[in-house]
Coordinates of C-alpha atoms and ligand atoms in Angstrom, one line a residue:
X288 CA 10.5 -15.1 20.1
X289 CA 11.0 -15.6 16.2
X290 CA 7.6 -17.3 16.1
X291 CA 5.8 -14.2 17.9
X292 CA 7.5 -11.9 15.4
X293 CA 6.6 -13.9 12.6
X294 CA 2.9 -13.8 13.8
X295 CA 3.0 -10.1 14.2
X296 CA 4.7 -9.8 10.7
X297 CA 2.0 -11.8 9.1
X298 CA -1.0 -10.2 10.9
X299 CA 0.6 -6.7 9.8
X300 CA 1.2 -7.9 6.3
X301 CA -2.5 -9.0 5.9
X302 CA -3.8 -5.9 7.3
X303 CA -1.6 -3.8 4.9
X304 CA -2.7 -5.5 1.7
X305 CA -6.1 -6.5 2.9
X306 CA -7.0 -2.9 4.1
X307 CA -5.7 -1.2 1.0
X308 CA -7.7 -3.6 -1.2
X309 CA -10.7 -3.3 1.0
X310 CA -10.7 0.5 0.5
X311 CA -10.0 0.3 -3.1
X312 CA -12.6 -2.4 -4.1
X313 CA -15.2 -2.0 -1.3
X314 CA -15.2 1.5 0.2
X315 CA -14.5 3.5 -2.9
X316 CA -17.2 1.9 -5.1
X317 CA -19.8 1.9 -2.3
X318 CA -19.1 5.7 -1.7
X319 CA -19.3 6.5 -5.4
X320 CA -22.5 4.6 -5.8
X321 CA -24.5 5.7 -2.8
X322 CA -23.5 9.4 -1.9
X323 CA -24.2 12.9 -3.3
X324 CA -21.1 14.2 -5.1
X325 CA -20.5 16.8 -2.3
X326 CA -20.5 14.1 0.4
X327 CA -18.4 11.7 -1.6
X328 CA -15.7 14.4 -2.0
X329 CA -15.7 15.2 1.8
X330 CA -15.8 11.5 2.9
X331 CA -13.1 10.5 0.6
X332 CA -10.7 13.2 1.7
X333 CA -11.3 12.4 5.4
X334 CA -10.9 8.6 4.6
X335 CA -7.6 9.2 2.9
X336 CA -6.3 11.6 5.7
X337 CA -7.1 8.9 8.3
X338 CA -6.1 5.7 6.6
X339 CA -3.0 7.3 4.9
X340 CA -1.0 7.6 8.3
X341 CA -2.4 4.2 9.5
X342 CA -1.4 2.3 6.3
X343 CA 2.1 4.0 6.2
X344 CA 2.8 2.9 9.7
X345 CA 1.4 -0.5 9.2
X346 CA 3.5 -0.9 5.9
X347 CA 6.6 0.3 7.7
X348 CA 6.1 -2.2 10.5
X349 CA 5.8 -5.0 7.9
X350 CA 9.1 -4.0 6.4
X351 CA 10.7 -3.5 9.8
X352 CA 9.7 -7.0 11.1
X353 CA 10.7 -8.6 7.7
X354 CA 14.1 -7.1 8.2
X355 CA 14.4 -8.4 11.7
X356 CA 13.1 -11.9 10.6
X357 CA 15.7 -12.2 7.9
X358 CA 18.6 -10.7 9.8
X359 CA 18.8 -10.9 13.6
X360 CA 16.3 -13.8 13.9
X361 CA 17.2 -15.4 10.5
X362 CA 20.3 -16.5 8.4
X363 CA 21.3 -13.3 6.8
X364 CA 24.4 -12.2 8.7
X365 CA 26.7 -11.2 5.7
X366 CA 26.7 -9.9 2.2
X367 CA 27.7 -13.3 1.1
X368 CA 24.4 -14.8 2.4
X369 CA 22.5 -11.8 1.1
X370 CA 23.7 -12.1 -2.5
X371 CA 24.6 -15.8 -2.9
X372 CA 21.9 -17.9 -1.3
X373 CA 18.3 -18.3 -2.6
X374 CA 17.0 -17.1 0.9
X375 CA 19.0 -13.8 0.7
X376 CA 17.9 -13.1 -2.9
X377 CA 14.2 -13.6 -2.1
X378 CA 14.6 -11.4 1.0
X379 CA 16.4 -8.6 -0.8
X380 CA 13.9 -8.7 -3.6
X381 CA 11.1 -8.5 -0.9
X382 CA 12.8 -5.7 0.8
X383 CA 13.1 -3.7 -2.4
X384 CA 9.6 -4.4 -3.5
X385 CA 8.2 -3.7 0.0
X386 CA 10.0 -0.2 0.2
X387 CA 8.9 0.6 -3.3
X388 CA 5.3 -0.2 -2.6
X389 CA 5.3 1.8 0.7
X390 CA 7.0 4.9 -1.0
X391 CA 4.7 4.5 -4.0
X392 CA 1.6 4.6 -1.7
X393 CA 2.8 7.6 0.2
X394 CA 4.3 9.9 -2.7
X395 CA 2.4 8.8 -5.8
X396 CA -1.0 7.1 -4.6
X397 CA -1.9 9.4 -1.6
X398 CA -0.9 12.5 -3.5
X399 CA -2.6 11.7 -6.6
X400 CA -5.8 10.8 -4.9
X401 CA -5.7 14.2 -2.9
X402 CA -5.0 16.1 -6.1
X403 CA -8.1 14.5 -7.7
X404 CA -10.4 14.9 -4.6
X405 CA -9.4 18.5 -3.9
X406 CA -9.6 19.5 -7.6
X407 CA -12.4 22.1 -7.5
X408 CA -12.8 22.0 -11.3
X409 CA -13.5 18.3 -11.5
X410 CA -16.1 18.2 -8.9
X411 CA -17.9 21.4 -10.1
X412 CA -18.1 19.9 -13.6
X413 CA -19.5 16.7 -12.3
X414 CA -22.1 18.8 -10.3
X415 CA -23.2 20.4 -13.5
X416 CA -23.6 17.2 -15.3
X417 CA -20.2 16.8 -17.0
X418 CA -18.7 13.7 -15.1
X419 CA -16.0 13.0 -17.7
X420 CA -13.1 14.8 -15.8
X421 CA -14.1 13.0 -12.7
X422 CA -14.2 9.6 -14.3
X423 CA -10.9 10.2 -16.1
X424 CA -9.4 11.4 -12.6
X425 CA -10.8 8.1 -10.9
X426 CA -9.5 5.8 -13.9
X427 CA -6.1 7.6 -13.5
X428 CA -6.2 6.7 -9.7
X429 CA -7.1 3.0 -10.3
X430 CA -4.1 2.5 -12.7
X431 CA -1.9 4.2 -10.0
X432 CA -3.1 2.0 -7.4
X433 CA -2.7 -1.1 -9.5
X434 CA 1.1 -0.7 -9.4
X435 CA 0.9 -1.0 -5.5
X436 CA -1.3 -4.0 -5.9
X437 CA 1.1 -5.7 -8.4
X438 CA 3.8 -5.0 -5.6
X439 CA 1.6 -6.8 -3.1
X440 CA 1.1 -9.7 -5.4
X441 CA 4.8 -10.2 -6.0
X442 CA 5.4 -9.8 -2.2
X443 CA 2.9 -12.6 -1.4
X444 CA 4.6 -15.0 -4.0
X445 CA 8.0 -14.2 -2.6
X446 CA 6.9 -15.0 1.0
X447 CA 5.5 -18.4 -0.2
X448 CA 9.0 -18.9 -2.0
X449 CA 10.9 -18.6 1.2
Ligands
HEM300 C1 2.8 -7.5 1.5 C2 3.5 -7.7 2.7 C3 4.0 -9.0 3.2 C4 3.1 -10.0 3.6 C5 1.6 -10.2 3.3 C6 3.9 -10.9 4.1 C7 3.6 -12.3 4.6 C8 4.6 -13.2 5.1 C9 4.3 -14.5 5.5 C10 2.8 -15.2 5.2 C11 5.3 -15.2 5.9 C12 5.4 -16.7 6.4 C13 6.0 -17.4 5.2 C14 6.3 -18.9 5.6 O1 6.7 -19.2 6.7 O2 6.6 -19.8 4.6 C15 6.4 -14.2 6.0 C16 7.6 -14.5 6.3 C17 8.8 -13.7 6.1 N1 8.6 -12.4 5.6 FE1 7.0 -11.4 5.0 N2 5.2 -10.6 4.4 C18 5.3 -9.2 3.8 C19 6.3 -8.4 3.4 C20 7.7 -8.8 3.7 C21 8.8 -7.9 3.5 C22 8.7 -6.5 2.7 C23 9.8 -8.5 3.8 C24 11.3 -8.1 3.9 C25 11.8 -7.0 4.3 C26 9.5 -9.7 4.5 C27 10.2 -10.7 5.0 C28 10.0 -11.9 5.5 C29 10.9 -12.9 6.1 C30 12.3 -12.7 6.4 C31 10.1 -14.0 6.6 C32 10.5 -15.4 7.3 C33 10.8 -16.4 6.2 C34 11.4 -17.5 7.0 O3 12.6 -17.4 7.4 O4 10.7 -18.6 6.8 N3 8.1 -9.8 4.4 N4 5.9 -13.0 5.5

């Protein structure tokens, strides 16, 4: 049973991290270099609407299965184990960073993207030849998303440390 849960946890974890990175490094640049501005905007809003819920669900299940693996199916049965063992400390750190990355994605990343994609001024200016506000917006989004990616990198390191 624990092994099945671990397989599910790992598959979900890969999908969460890999999916978000694929969109950021693959779909975004491809869209921005191959579509007209109007289509880019429409496509990116649709893409975010669709993937936002999906990745929020996947991320929640990664955390949920991680909690089960550490507690019901793992050694963490008391606060003593949680705070005074190496396993407990790694798990608690992973839990905090996992929840942080998920909330960051929902409340900062997604909202920030929608703010840029739905900002009429930025896109009208870009259509009229002034791409500066759009580029500034996209750079802001990249920096914002890097915070989530740093969280993922720390999580993967913690998983190896278990
Ligand atoms: C980016 C998201 C995550 C990925 C890619 C990921 C991946 C993995 C991998 C590959 C393992 C197997 C490690 C091994 O057997 O040495 C694992 C185990 C585990 N993960 Fe995660 N994980 C993620 C997030 C989390 C979070 C947020 C938690 C805590 C709530 C967590 C808790 C655990 C636990 C308890 C185990 C079992 C460790 C053991 O007893 O050997 N994981 N995870």
